[in-house]
Amino acid sequence: MKRSMSLVAWAVVLTAALLNAPIPLSAEAIPVHHVEGVTFGFLVLRDLDGKTIAHGYLKQVVTPGEPVVTDDLQFHFKDGSIYREITKFTQRGTFRLVSDQVTQKGPSFKHESESLLEVASGKVTVKTMDKGKEKTTTKQLAIPADVANGMLFILAKNMNPAAPETVVSMVALTDKPRVVKLRFTPSREKPVTFGPFTFKAQHYVMKVKIEGAAGKIAPLIGKQPPDSHFWVVKSESPTFYEFEGPLSAEGPVWRMELGAPEPETGQKTRDATPASAQ
């Protein structure tokens, strides 16, 4: 077991394995155009055939008087697997990551692992399990201002769709942690219909930016990872709509969508009973 990945950070495994030269760390964080607040959203994870494989939620907490926002993303799989990512960040002018903690375990993941990235100290800790043996890797990194671990959905809502591309940094949480680049390019808008309402969802395609010779070698050896896709509903209050891509290293492509809770059996009947009949 040699890898631990945060959400949609799957693609950086290839980069971490192939790149030997350091990547320039000069970068600017994404400006805050839409301030994040307290929220709770339901999520569904499906395979590309439309079969539901996991249910989850995103809980976001903003403590009054404190600058740090905390996101808690969880998925519970039908096969018993668990995915959880706790991300802390600030949003004073620009989005700045504070920390990102990821746990993934169970048969849905090729590698069981836990990782913690602490931006202020530059400390990265990755724990993996291999044949019952735990391995811990700790490394100090110079982390750029635009590091985006755990914040890609938030940053996508604040990107400029008129820009030809937006590049952000990410820490590849492997047994050899390092900083890599992710490139977002806008694509065609997608109509989204809900009853009588129709909205437009901005489509972004995310590619791994592999520098130098490694970028030329990857397609030749069949290691170029597939693109990831993000859709954000456009409005004065943009929101995440859909994601398509692997969640973990060497994992299959899955589709993440918004969901809604279902009432318990018989709840609809009870709620629909007129008060006069009770």
Tab-separated table of C-alpha atoms in Angstrom:
chain	number	residue	atom	x	y	z
A	1	MET	CA	0.000	0.000	0.000
A	2	LYS	CA	1.683	3.170	-1.161
A	3	ARG	CA	-0.937	5.850	-1.781
A	4	SER	CA	-3.492	8.035	-0.035
A	5	MET	CA	-5.671	10.406	-2.012
A	6	SER	CA	-8.011	13.253	-1.108
A	7	LEU	CA	-11.128	13.870	-3.085
A	8	VAL	CA	-10.543	14.133	-6.856
A	9	ALA	CA	-6.813	14.159	-6.219
A	10	TRP	CA	-6.529	10.761	-7.916
A	11	ALA	CA	-4.715	12.124	-10.932
A	12	VAL	CA	-1.701	13.419	-9.053
A	13	VAL	CA	-0.460	9.877	-8.396
A	14	LEU	CA	0.978	9.691	-11.892
A	15	THR	CA	2.673	13.044	-11.511
A	16	ALA	CA	4.152	12.108	-8.166
A	17	ALA	CA	5.549	8.936	-9.624
A	18	LEU	CA	7.024	10.484	-12.764
A	19	LEU	CA	8.238	13.927	-11.781
A	20	ASN	CA	11.692	14.234	-10.290
A	21	ALA	CA	12.246	17.949	-10.762
A	22	PRO	CA	10.554	20.415	-8.363
A	23	ILE	CA	7.547	22.363	-9.638
A	24	PRO	CA	7.604	26.177	-9.353
A	25	LEU	CA	5.518	27.181	-6.357
A	26	SER	CA	4.619	30.736	-7.379
A	27	ALA	CA	0.817	30.922	-7.540
A	28	GLU	CA	-2.117	33.061	-6.492
A	29	ALA	CA	-5.070	31.825	-4.475
A	30	ILE	CA	-8.576	31.974	-5.997
A	31	PRO	CA	-10.417	35.231	-5.105
A	32	VAL	CA	-13.585	34.934	-3.016
A	33	HIS	CA	-16.526	35.931	-5.223
A	34	HIS	CA	-19.093	33.916	-3.276
A	35	VAL	CA	-18.693	33.610	0.495
A	36	GLU	CA	-19.258	30.144	1.948
A	37	GLY	CA	-21.718	29.716	4.836
A	38	VAL	CA	-23.411	27.104	6.977
A	39	THR	CA	-24.915	24.343	4.842
A	40	PHE	CA	-25.861	20.677	4.766
A	41	GLY	CA	-26.258	18.829	1.476
A	42	PHE	CA	-27.071	15.240	0.518
A	43	LEU	CA	-24.960	13.458	-2.114
A	44	VAL	CA	-25.250	10.272	-4.158
A	45	LEU	CA	-22.380	8.372	-5.760
A	46	ARG	CA	-23.131	6.249	-8.829
A	47	ASP	CA	-21.171	4.233	-11.359
A	48	LEU	CA	-21.380	5.167	-15.043
A	49	ASP	CA	-24.249	2.706	-15.525
A	50	GLY	CA	-26.317	4.741	-13.065
A	51	LYS	CA	-26.159	2.215	-10.215
A	52	THR	CA	-26.031	3.800	-6.752
A	53	ILE	CA	-22.939	2.635	-4.881
A	54	ALA	CA	-22.811	5.098	-1.957
A	55	HIS	CA	-24.779	7.764	-0.123
A	56	GLY	CA	-23.179	10.748	1.552
A	57	TYR	CA	-23.419	14.308	2.712
A	58	LEU	CA	-21.442	17.527	2.986
A	59	LYS	CA	-21.747	19.453	6.252
A	60	GLN	CA	-20.222	22.938	6.321
A	61	VAL	CA	-19.819	24.858	9.577
A	62	VAL	CA	-18.858	28.502	10.041
A	63	THR	CA	-18.276	29.431	13.686
A	64	PRO	CA	-19.291	33.041	14.529
A	65	GLY	CA	-16.296	35.197	15.344
A	66	GLU	CA	-13.804	32.693	13.926
A	67	PRO	CA	-12.294	32.868	10.432
A	68	VAL	CA	-12.045	29.133	9.761
A	69	VAL	CA	-14.695	27.257	7.757
A	70	THR	CA	-14.915	23.475	8.266
A	71	ASP	CA	-16.207	21.048	5.624
A	72	ASP	CA	-17.034	17.452	6.545
A	73	LEU	CA	-17.629	15.223	3.496
A	74	GLN	CA	-18.637	11.597	4.040
A	75	PHE	CA	-19.623	8.656	1.828
A	76	HIS	CA	-20.868	5.318	3.145
A	77	PHE	CA	-20.740	2.593	0.494
A	78	LYS	CA	-23.123	-0.322	0.120
A	79	ASP	CA	-20.167	-2.708	0.449
A	80	GLY	CA	-19.227	-1.192	3.827
A	81	SER	CA	-16.462	1.106	2.561
A	82	ILE	CA	-16.020	4.570	4.085
A	83	TYR	CA	-14.697	7.806	2.625
A	84	ARG	CA	-14.350	10.921	4.788
A	85	GLU	CA	-12.606	14.236	4.172
A	86	ILE	CA	-12.437	17.073	6.714
A	87	THR	CA	-11.200	20.335	5.209
A	88	LYS	CA	-10.559	23.628	7.005
A	89	PHE	CA	-10.029	26.906	5.153
A	90	THR	CA	-10.332	30.684	5.393
A	91	GLN	CA	-12.011	33.065	2.950
A	92	ARG	CA	-10.718	36.551	3.649
A	93	GLY	CA	-10.263	37.961	0.153
A	94	THR	CA	-8.950	34.666	-1.200
A	95	PHE	CA	-9.525	31.017	-0.316
A	96	ARG	CA	-6.665	29.646	1.776
A	97	LEU	CA	-6.421	26.057	2.922
A	98	VAL	CA	-5.661	25.460	6.612
A	99	SER	CA	-5.718	21.660	6.738
A	100	ASP	CA	-7.069	18.615	4.937
A	101	GLN	CA	-7.630	15.203	6.509
A	102	VAL	CA	-8.691	12.151	4.478
A	103	THR	CA	-9.694	8.622	5.463
A	104	GLN	CA	-10.568	5.893	2.969
A	105	LYS	CA	-11.089	2.237	3.795
A	106	GLY	CA	-12.960	-0.808	2.564
A	107	PRO	CA	-13.157	-2.898	-0.608
A	108	SER	CA	-14.196	-0.001	-2.847
A	109	PHE	CA	-10.668	1.389	-2.501
A	110	LYS	CA	-7.549	-0.295	-3.758
A	111	HIS	CA	-5.576	1.256	-0.895
A	112	GLU	CA	-6.727	1.906	2.693
A	113	SER	CA	-5.143	5.057	4.041
A	114	GLU	CA	-5.270	8.132	6.244
A	115	SER	CA	-3.576	11.443	5.499
A	116	LEU	CA	-3.212	14.865	7.071
A	117	LEU	CA	-1.959	18.037	5.397
A	118	GLU	CA	-1.203	21.037	7.655
A	119	VAL	CA	-0.468	24.131	5.601
A	120	ALA	CA	1.016	26.432	8.271
A	121	SER	CA	3.740	23.963	9.220
A	122	GLY	CA	4.048	22.402	5.762
A	123	LYS	CA	3.794	18.997	7.421
A	124	VAL	CA	2.291	16.107	5.454
A	125	THR	CA	1.564	12.771	7.131
A	126	VAL	CA	0.393	9.701	5.201
A	127	LYS	CA	-0.503	6.388	6.859
A	128	THR	CA	-1.179	3.294	4.759
A	129	MET	CA	-1.971	-0.336	5.486
A	130	ASP	CA	-0.300	-3.064	3.451
A	131	LYS	CA	-0.863	-6.745	4.311
A	132	GLY	CA	-1.742	-5.780	7.863
A	133	LYS	CA	1.359	-3.621	8.306
A	134	GLU	CA	1.055	0.115	8.858
A	135	LYS	CA	3.462	2.475	7.139
A	136	THR	CA	3.746	6.158	8.094
A	137	THR	CA	5.387	8.790	5.882
A	138	THR	CA	6.028	12.350	7.134
A	139	LYS	CA	7.450	15.144	5.004
A	140	GLN	CA	7.897	18.913	5.149
A	141	LEU	CA	6.866	20.824	2.000
A	142	ALA	CA	6.886	24.432	0.822
A	143	ILE	CA	3.162	24.745	0.160
A	144	PRO	CA	1.964	27.444	-2.284
A	145	ALA	CA	-0.846	29.872	-1.557
A	146	ASP	CA	-3.212	28.302	-4.082
A	147	VAL	CA	-3.099	24.747	-2.702
A	148	ALA	CA	-6.579	23.319	-3.312
A	149	ASN	CA	-6.824	19.988	-1.456
A	150	GLY	CA	-10.429	19.429	-0.390
A	151	MET	CA	-11.651	22.712	-1.931
A	152	LEU	CA	-12.063	21.949	-5.640
A	153	PHE	CA	-15.867	22.127	-5.610
A	154	ILE	CA	-15.743	25.454	-3.766
A	155	LEU	CA	-13.080	26.903	-6.035
A	156	ALA	CA	-15.020	25.833	-9.153
A	157	LYS	CA	-17.897	28.069	-8.008
A	158	ASN	CA	-15.504	31.027	-7.874
A	159	MET	CA	-13.608	30.496	-11.121
A	160	ASN	CA	-14.059	32.855	-14.048
A	161	PRO	CA	-15.694	30.879	-16.909
A	162	ALA	CA	-14.430	33.505	-19.365
A	163	ALA	CA	-10.810	32.732	-18.493
A	164	PRO	CA	-9.167	30.252	-20.911
A	165	GLU	CA	-7.883	28.223	-17.955
A	166	THR	CA	-7.418	28.297	-14.199
A	167	VAL	CA	-4.465	26.496	-12.630
A	168	VAL	CA	-4.290	25.536	-8.957
A	169	SER	CA	-1.843	23.557	-6.853
A	170	MET	CA	-2.422	20.324	-4.996
A	171	VAL	CA	-0.331	18.201	-2.680
A	172	ALA	CA	-0.052	14.632	-3.960
A	173	LEU	CA	-0.600	12.607	-0.807
A	174	THR	CA	1.519	9.575	-1.646
A	175	ASP	CA	4.419	7.893	0.102
A	176	LYS	CA	6.500	10.633	-1.578
A	177	PRO	CA	4.353	13.769	-1.072
A	178	ARG	CA	4.959	16.677	-3.441
A	179	VAL	CA	3.159	19.665	-4.999
A	180	VAL	CA	1.623	19.302	-8.464
A	181	LYS	CA	-0.648	21.422	-10.688
A	182	LEU	CA	-4.238	20.956	-11.844
A	183	ARG	CA	-5.631	22.774	-14.877
A	184	PHE	CA	-9.312	23.730	-15.201
A	185	THR	CA	-10.671	24.743	-18.599
A	186	PRO	CA	-14.282	25.854	-19.218
A	187	SER	CA	-16.382	23.776	-21.585
A	188	ARG	CA	-19.939	23.948	-22.958
A	189	GLU	CA	-22.746	24.870	-20.592
A	190	LYS	CA	-25.285	22.185	-19.712
A	191	PRO	CA	-29.026	22.902	-19.312
A	192	VAL	CA	-30.435	21.762	-15.959
A	193	THR	CA	-34.197	21.366	-15.613
A	194	PHE	CA	-36.224	21.026	-12.407
A	195	GLY	CA	-39.982	21.115	-12.949
A	196	PRO	CA	-40.781	24.417	-14.671
A	197	PHE	CA	-37.315	25.832	-13.916
A	198	THR	CA	-34.327	25.696	-16.252
A	199	PHE	CA	-30.803	26.708	-15.282
A	200	LYS	CA	-27.399	26.592	-16.938
A	201	ALA	CA	-24.542	24.577	-15.469
A	202	GLN	CA	-20.998	25.613	-16.300
A	203	HIS	CA	-18.843	22.639	-17.254
A	204	TYR	CA	-15.155	22.581	-16.286
A	205	VAL	CA	-12.674	19.936	-17.422
A	206	MET	CA	-9.803	19.243	-15.007
A	207	LYS	CA	-6.525	17.883	-16.316
A	208	VAL	CA	-3.276	17.069	-14.554
A	209	LYS	CA	-0.545	19.457	-15.602
A	210	ILE	CA	2.489	17.190	-15.969
A	211	GLU	CA	5.627	19.209	-16.508
A	212	GLY	CA	8.577	18.431	-18.792
A	213	ALA	CA	9.458	15.004	-20.141
A	214	ALA	CA	7.039	13.250	-17.794
A	215	GLY	CA	4.113	14.802	-19.644
A	216	LYS	CA	5.323	13.288	-22.893
A	217	ILE	CA	6.051	9.884	-21.419
A	218	ALA	CA	2.715	9.349	-19.647
A	219	PRO	CA	0.530	8.780	-22.764
A	220	LEU	CA	3.155	6.492	-24.269
A	221	ILE	CA	3.115	4.127	-21.302
A	222	GLY	CA	-0.673	4.233	-20.866
A	223	LYS	CA	-0.509	6.102	-17.545
A	224	GLN	CA	-2.246	9.338	-18.554
A	225	PRO	CA	-5.231	9.567	-16.169
A	226	PRO	CA	-8.698	10.420	-17.506
A	227	ASP	CA	-10.047	13.950	-17.195
A	228	SER	CA	-12.313	14.922	-14.312
A	229	HIS	CA	-15.478	16.927	-14.956
A	230	PHE	CA	-17.215	19.512	-12.770
A	231	TRP	CA	-20.616	21.150	-13.309
A	232	VAL	CA	-21.641	24.306	-11.407
A	233	VAL	CA	-25.120	25.843	-11.682
A	234	LYS	CA	-24.715	29.467	-12.743
A	235	SER	CA	-26.616	32.102	-10.745
A	236	GLU	CA	-26.054	34.838	-8.175
A	237	SER	CA	-25.534	31.924	-5.772
A	238	PRO	CA	-23.714	29.251	-7.834
A	239	THR	CA	-23.818	25.722	-6.511
A	240	PHE	CA	-22.172	22.376	-7.168
A	241	TYR	CA	-24.315	20.197	-9.428
A	242	GLU	CA	-22.281	17.189	-10.587
A	243	PHE	CA	-18.809	15.661	-10.638
A	244	GLU	CA	-17.474	12.793	-12.744
A	245	GLY	CA	-14.108	11.132	-12.179
A	246	PRO	CA	-12.240	8.713	-9.880
A	247	LEU	CA	-12.236	9.404	-6.136
A	248	SER	CA	-9.036	7.500	-5.404
A	249	ALA	CA	-5.805	6.335	-6.956
A	250	GLU	CA	-6.315	3.816	-9.741
A	251	GLY	CA	-10.032	3.828	-8.981
A	252	PRO	CA	-12.930	3.666	-11.452
A	253	VAL	CA	-14.722	6.728	-12.799
A	254	TRP	CA	-17.779	7.512	-10.672
A	255	ARG	CA	-20.445	10.192	-10.820
A	256	MET	CA	-21.291	12.364	-7.806
A	257	GLU	CA	-24.676	14.108	-7.803
A	258	LEU	CA	-26.960	16.002	-5.467
A	259	GLY	CA	-29.444	13.811	-3.607
A	260	ALA	CA	-32.463	14.117	-1.327
A	261	PRO	CA	-33.536	12.132	1.744
A	262	GLU	CA	-36.462	9.746	1.393
A	263	PRO	CA	-39.283	9.613	3.972
A	264	GLU	CA	-39.700	6.491	6.052
A	265	THR	CA	-42.280	3.953	4.925
A	266	GLY	CA	-45.760	5.285	5.665
A	267	GLN	CA	-44.552	8.812	6.425
A	268	LYS	CA	-46.142	10.283	3.308
A	269	THR	CA	-49.515	8.799	4.229
A	270	ARG	CA	-49.387	10.155	7.769
A	271	ASP	CA	-48.278	13.606	6.629
A	272	ALA	CA	-51.042	13.740	3.999
A	273	THR	CA	-53.868	12.914	6.436
A	274	PRO	CA	-56.097	16.013	6.938
A	275	ALA	CA	-56.142	17.396	10.453
A	276	SER	CA	-59.941	17.011	10.591
A	277	ALA	CA	-59.603	13.277	10.007
A	278	GLN	CA	-57.113	12.747	12.835
